[in-house]
Every structure is written in structure tokens, then in C-alpha cells.
Amino acid sequence: MKIGLALGGGGARGLAHLPLLRLLDERGIKPAKIVGTSMGAIIGALYASGLSASEIEERLREHMVLKEDHLRDVFKKSRNLVRWVKILTPDSGSGGLIKADGLFDYLFNEIHDLKFSDLKIPFQAIACDYHSGEEVILDSGDLLPAVQASMAVPGVFSPVEIDNWLLVDGGLVNNLGYELAAEGMDFCIAFDVTSLPEQGNSPLPSALEIAVGSLDIMQMAALEKRLELEKPDVLIRPDTSGIDFFDLHRMEQALEAGENARAELASALDEKLPAGVESTQTSDDDHRDHEHDHAKPLPLWRRVLPQFLRRN
């Protein structure tokens, strides 16, 4: 059985994907295709490269001060923590506040030099062309620019030029690409980690919080409309309320949200997947042939439909 997996965007909330992916690992369920948007593209690319969910989580823990860390743990991590200075390097004059290069140089160097054809599992990243507003599917060539494009939140991370496109965060057009993940598959699993903005302690959110929170609202409204027409076989939505887009310091809370959703995922898999099912992946030849395809915009019917739904 071929299983497609869609990982949604959501910034720090995307860390909730990891406990759910760990459950798939524990059950020996390997997707035949992964589709990721924004943070879902980062996690998805790492997972498709052959890293387990536990290995990805371990890498993140090495680079963050966690609530349970003792002082000696902080000292051990000091070299890695200094690297955040590089990660958060300002990017003036390029359409964003921050360069994303450092994020991949130091946290996720496993995918730095990979091509899509090097991946263990076929992977597609969703981005948005800034000039046309079209959804662009990236699935060939160098992996790193594709992931950077998928997570290029407008005004925060710099846009990425690929071919004739100027690409920004894919969440603007499709924050959970489950339809794409289902294409050519027998079964589709999707993880949606978005949540609506919560009222904080201050009377008014900051300008950045307003911008990102408004994006969350737009993404959730668009997704609900799409789900009225077509749903994945399994849709898991961890409760990530209270975690903002940039709350990487709330890693434990995001992971806990994923942990709390594992029982729901296990139950859904028990109910909807045949007992003892083993997923199958596309052949190496199919994967290599796919690499010759170019990044492509979404077919016209899937570009027009979301616009029609938003107007109605």
C-alpha cells in the first residue's frame, strides 16, 4: 500500500509533527511520498533524507535551552547556542528581516548539499510565487533552496529565486498539501498544526504578531473550505494553542501537543489501515525519472478552486 504524508506549516508549532512521525517509525509505516509546507517542509525534508523523528528531535534539543536543563547542560550547549547569532543574521535589502541560511548551516546541515534525487523518500515542497500568487510545487534539483522558499514567511525570511519565480512561504496558498500527497497513493495521512491566535497578557499584539496571526486565520479558513470538499484518510490536528509561530523556546509544549495527539493517530491507523499493512515506496527508477521534471505551478483547476471558495 502506498501512503502519502502531508505535513503542514506553523512555525514552532511544526515541532508537534515529531511525536506523530515517531509513532509511524514505531509501527514501521514508511510513506511513499511526503509533501511539506513551511515548517512542514523542513521536517519533511529531514525525514525524507532518512533521519528518524527521534534523530530530528535530538538535533533540535542540542541547539536549544530547555526548561528542564540544568546549568551544566546550558554550558554543554554553549557552542551551539552561540551559533544562533549566525542563524539570526539580519538580511537588509532582500525582502526579509532574517537570512535562513544559518538555520540550515548549523541546525540541519544534513540537507545542505542534497538534491531531491538523493532522498530516501520522494518529497515535494509547496511554495508561492510572489508575482502571480500561484502555488508552486518544488520536487527536483537542489533541496535546500526549495525548503528555504517554502518557509520564506513574507517580511521575515528573504524570498528565494528559483527559475523564473520569486518564491515565498507556501502557507499563503496551501498550508497542508494533502491533495497533493494523495495523488497516486492508496492512503493519505495529514498533520495540521495551525491554531488561532490567543489573547496574551498585553492589551495589543505586536505588529509582527498581528501579521503572523492574520496569516494563521487565513490558512485555517482556507483549509476548512477545502476539507468540506475532500478530506485525507487520516487528519490529525494537535492542540497547539498558546504556541506562537516564533515560539521556539516552547519546544517542549509543541512536542507535548504532538504526544497528546498520538493516541488519536494510533486509533485512526488501527481503524482505517489493514492490520499488518506495510507501506511501499516508489521505485528508484521512478524517483530518478521524477527528478528530471522541473518545478511546476499547480494545475489550473487547483489554482482557481481555492480562489472561488474564498470569494464564496
XYZ file of C-alpha atoms in Angstrom:
312
model
C 0.000 0.000 0.000
C 1.348 3.422 -0.978
C 0.880 6.014 1.759
C 1.139 9.753 1.171
C 2.016 12.048 4.087
C 1.258 15.791 4.295
C 2.986 17.950 6.930
C 1.515 21.398 7.479
C 3.224 24.663 8.312
C 3.009 26.561 11.566
C 6.449 27.728 12.662
C 7.392 26.443 16.106
C 4.110 24.528 16.243
C 5.523 22.297 13.499
C 7.609 20.558 16.162
C 4.365 18.775 17.082
C 4.898 16.710 13.923
C 7.776 14.832 15.543
C 5.924 12.661 18.115
C 3.437 11.709 15.394
C 6.222 10.772 12.993
C 7.827 8.783 15.805
C 4.629 6.717 16.033
C 4.878 5.967 12.317
C 8.503 4.903 12.885
C 7.487 2.634 15.763
C 4.876 0.959 13.589
C 7.202 0.572 10.622
C 4.994 2.765 8.451
C 7.092 4.433 5.759
C 5.329 6.890 3.463
C 5.818 6.543 -0.277
C 5.625 10.324 -0.660
C 5.922 13.330 1.649
C 4.554 16.815 0.966
C 5.546 19.674 3.252
C 4.764 23.362 3.630
C 6.911 25.849 5.575
C 7.996 24.170 8.844
C 6.371 21.014 7.481
C 8.798 21.259 4.549
C 11.773 21.439 6.913
C 10.629 18.448 8.952
C 9.523 16.616 5.822
C 12.836 17.107 4.025
C 14.808 15.864 7.023
C 12.521 12.859 7.390
C 12.708 12.107 3.666
C 16.519 12.268 3.860
C 16.483 9.215 6.112
C 16.573 10.781 9.578
C 14.136 9.326 12.086
C 11.791 11.535 14.082
C 13.885 10.854 17.195
C 17.071 11.922 15.417
C 15.481 15.186 14.263
C 14.238 15.901 17.794
C 17.675 15.163 19.245
C 19.291 17.635 16.853
C 16.860 20.354 17.894
C 17.412 19.686 21.592
C 21.169 20.123 21.128
C 20.626 23.690 19.953
C 18.030 24.948 22.437
C 17.914 25.718 26.143
C 15.027 23.714 27.536
C 13.038 24.254 30.709
C 14.448 21.141 32.390
C 18.089 21.936 31.533
C 20.463 22.359 34.460
C 23.246 24.929 34.381
C 25.765 22.264 33.325
C 23.509 21.395 30.370
C 23.484 25.039 29.281
C 27.298 25.160 29.381
C 27.481 21.994 27.292
C 25.247 23.634 24.707
C 27.056 26.974 24.760
C 28.936 26.407 21.497
C 25.730 25.548 19.696
C 23.864 28.466 21.287
C 26.426 30.948 20.000
C 25.545 29.756 16.517
C 22.099 31.327 16.894
C 23.869 34.646 16.284
C 24.655 33.378 12.789
C 21.194 31.897 12.354
C 19.519 35.209 13.152
C 21.747 37.327 10.892
C 19.755 40.333 9.612
C 19.154 40.472 5.871
C 18.846 44.055 4.701
C 17.527 44.916 1.280
C 16.450 41.399 0.259
C 12.787 41.418 1.157
C 13.166 39.885 4.618
C 14.478 40.598 8.090
C 16.422 37.358 8.536
C 18.538 35.117 6.332
C 17.561 31.465 6.612
C 20.973 30.170 5.534
C 22.300 29.846 9.071
C 19.323 27.756 10.129
C 20.396 25.056 7.711
C 24.152 25.529 8.108
C 24.021 24.678 11.787
C 20.761 23.012 12.736
C 20.002 20.980 9.638
C 23.242 20.574 7.726
C 22.149 17.063 6.677
C 20.145 18.535 3.796
C 22.553 21.323 2.876
C 24.057 19.680 -0.219
C 21.317 17.204 -1.112
C 19.282 17.045 -4.272
C 15.734 15.747 -4.383
C 17.042 12.629 -6.125
C 19.243 11.874 -3.088
C 16.277 11.493 -0.743
C 15.184 8.135 0.622
C 11.529 9.094 0.191
C 10.137 11.228 -2.671
C 9.437 14.704 -1.330
C 7.624 17.811 -2.563
C 7.769 21.290 -1.038
C 4.997 23.827 -1.550
C 5.869 27.471 -2.157
C 4.070 30.528 -3.546
C 5.171 32.680 -6.475
C 5.105 36.263 -5.219
C 4.262 37.848 -8.580
C 1.496 35.511 -9.779
C 0.173 34.179 -6.471
C 0.378 30.672 -7.896
C 1.119 27.600 -5.827
C 4.456 26.159 -6.965
C 5.414 22.530 -6.353
C 9.162 22.015 -5.903
C 10.352 18.445 -6.391
C 13.582 18.472 -8.396
C 17.068 19.960 -8.334
C 18.708 21.260 -5.165
C 16.747 20.557 -1.987
C 17.893 23.462 0.196
C 16.549 26.370 -1.928
C 13.201 24.594 -2.201
C 12.876 24.241 1.570
C 14.013 27.830 2.106
C 11.392 29.008 -0.388
C 8.624 27.019 1.292
C 9.387 28.639 4.663
C 10.081 32.201 3.426
C 7.499 33.989 5.570
C 6.972 37.382 3.866
C 8.761 40.206 5.625
C 10.601 37.799 7.946
C 12.684 35.455 5.792
C 14.043 36.530 2.425
C 12.215 35.277 -0.685
C 14.011 32.731 -2.845
C 14.555 32.903 -6.589
C 14.173 29.588 -8.424
C 13.922 29.525 -12.220
C 11.654 32.439 -13.104
C 9.844 32.540 -9.779
C 10.309 34.718 -6.722
C 9.080 32.342 -4.047
C 7.659 32.984 -0.594
C 6.068 30.838 2.112
C 3.817 28.112 0.711
C 1.372 28.597 3.557
C 0.000 31.596 1.677
C -1.636 29.261 -0.854
C -1.668 25.762 0.656
C -0.606 25.193 4.236
C -1.496 21.486 4.210
C -0.944 19.787 0.869
C -2.941 16.630 1.478
C -4.499 16.601 -2.000
C -1.014 16.558 -3.495
C 0.119 13.898 -1.020
C -2.845 11.720 -2.017
C -2.094 11.817 -5.746
C -1.042 8.361 -6.926
C -1.316 6.957 -3.393
C -3.680 4.416 -1.826
C -3.922 6.172 1.529
C -3.218 9.692 2.829
C -2.213 10.884 6.303
C -2.099 14.608 7.132
C -0.911 16.515 10.206
C -2.249 20.064 10.679
C -0.528 22.056 13.443
C -2.082 25.503 12.995
C -4.045 27.276 15.716
C -5.799 30.600 16.109
C -4.055 33.458 17.953
C -4.736 33.576 21.686
C -5.197 36.670 23.802
C -1.939 37.474 25.559
C -1.089 39.454 28.675
C -0.529 42.711 26.798
C -3.566 44.695 25.593
C -2.488 44.573 21.952
C -0.276 42.155 20.000
C 2.833 43.477 18.278
C 2.793 44.313 14.579
C 4.613 41.043 13.809
C 2.163 39.044 15.949
C -0.752 40.663 14.127
C 0.775 39.840 10.725
C 1.549 36.199 11.553
C -1.726 35.706 13.442
C -3.665 37.041 10.471
C -1.863 34.507 8.281
C -2.951 31.744 10.689
C -6.568 32.873 10.418
C -6.411 32.922 6.614
C -4.784 29.489 6.463
C -7.307 27.871 8.785
C -10.287 29.384 6.945
C -8.946 28.192 3.568
C -8.266 24.703 4.933
C -11.775 24.354 6.359
C -13.242 25.189 2.950
C -11.052 22.554 1.271
C -11.951 19.925 3.855
C -15.621 20.405 3.000
C -14.828 19.089 -0.477
C -12.192 16.445 0.177
C -10.527 15.039 3.277
C -7.419 12.923 3.791
C -7.956 9.391 5.079
C -6.414 10.398 8.403
C -6.270 14.007 9.624
C -4.597 14.713 12.966
C -4.698 18.205 14.465
C -2.625 18.534 17.648
C -3.770 21.250 20.034
C -1.027 23.845 19.566
C -2.973 26.733 21.077
C -0.799 29.081 23.099
C 2.258 28.486 20.886
C 3.032 31.346 18.525
C 4.790 30.999 15.194
C 8.206 32.033 16.530
C 7.976 30.378 19.971
C 10.921 28.013 19.511
C 11.562 28.354 23.251
C 8.289 26.448 23.713
C 9.685 23.347 22.070
C 8.555 21.147 24.953
C 4.999 22.469 24.740
C 4.895 21.789 20.994
C 6.265 18.287 21.465
C 3.727 17.676 24.224
C 0.940 18.710 21.831
C 2.173 16.068 19.412
C 2.456 13.484 22.191
C -1.137 14.167 23.231
C -2.301 13.504 19.671
C -0.511 10.154 19.318
C -3.430 8.180 20.760
C -5.769 9.696 18.165
C -3.335 8.802 15.383
C -2.893 5.261 16.687
C -6.655 4.767 16.859
C -7.161 6.128 13.339
C -4.448 3.893 11.930
C -5.915 0.849 13.709
C -9.336 1.641 12.315
C -8.505 2.607 8.745
C -5.312 0.759 7.810
C -5.446 -3.014 7.224
C -3.768 -4.985 10.002
C -0.052 -5.504 9.428
C -0.004 -3.224 6.388
C 3.418 -2.309 5.095
C 3.721 0.814 3.028
C 5.519 0.648 -0.278
C 7.646 3.332 -1.822
C 8.099 4.343 -5.410
C 10.883 2.527 -7.200
C 14.331 4.054 -7.563
C 13.744 4.326 -11.313
C 10.507 6.239 -10.753
C 12.282 8.535 -8.326
C 15.109 9.208 -10.769
C 12.693 9.830 -13.617
C 10.783 12.257 -11.413
C 13.994 14.208 -10.824
C 14.046 15.222 -14.486
C 10.791 17.112 -14.011
C 11.057 20.839 -13.368
C 9.471 22.719 -10.504
C 5.967 23.425 -11.641
C 2.959 25.565 -10.797
C -0.217 23.839 -9.689
C -2.675 22.789 -12.437
C -5.203 25.481 -13.322
C -8.232 23.791 -11.687
C -6.483 23.601 -8.338
C -5.344 27.223 -8.574
C -8.799 28.545 -9.434
C -10.836 26.473 -6.956
C -9.368 27.990 -3.748
C -9.930 31.499 -5.151
C -13.546 30.627 -5.961
C -14.096 29.259 -2.449
C -12.620 32.348 -0.814
C -14.985 34.605 -2.804
C -17.982 32.492 -1.826
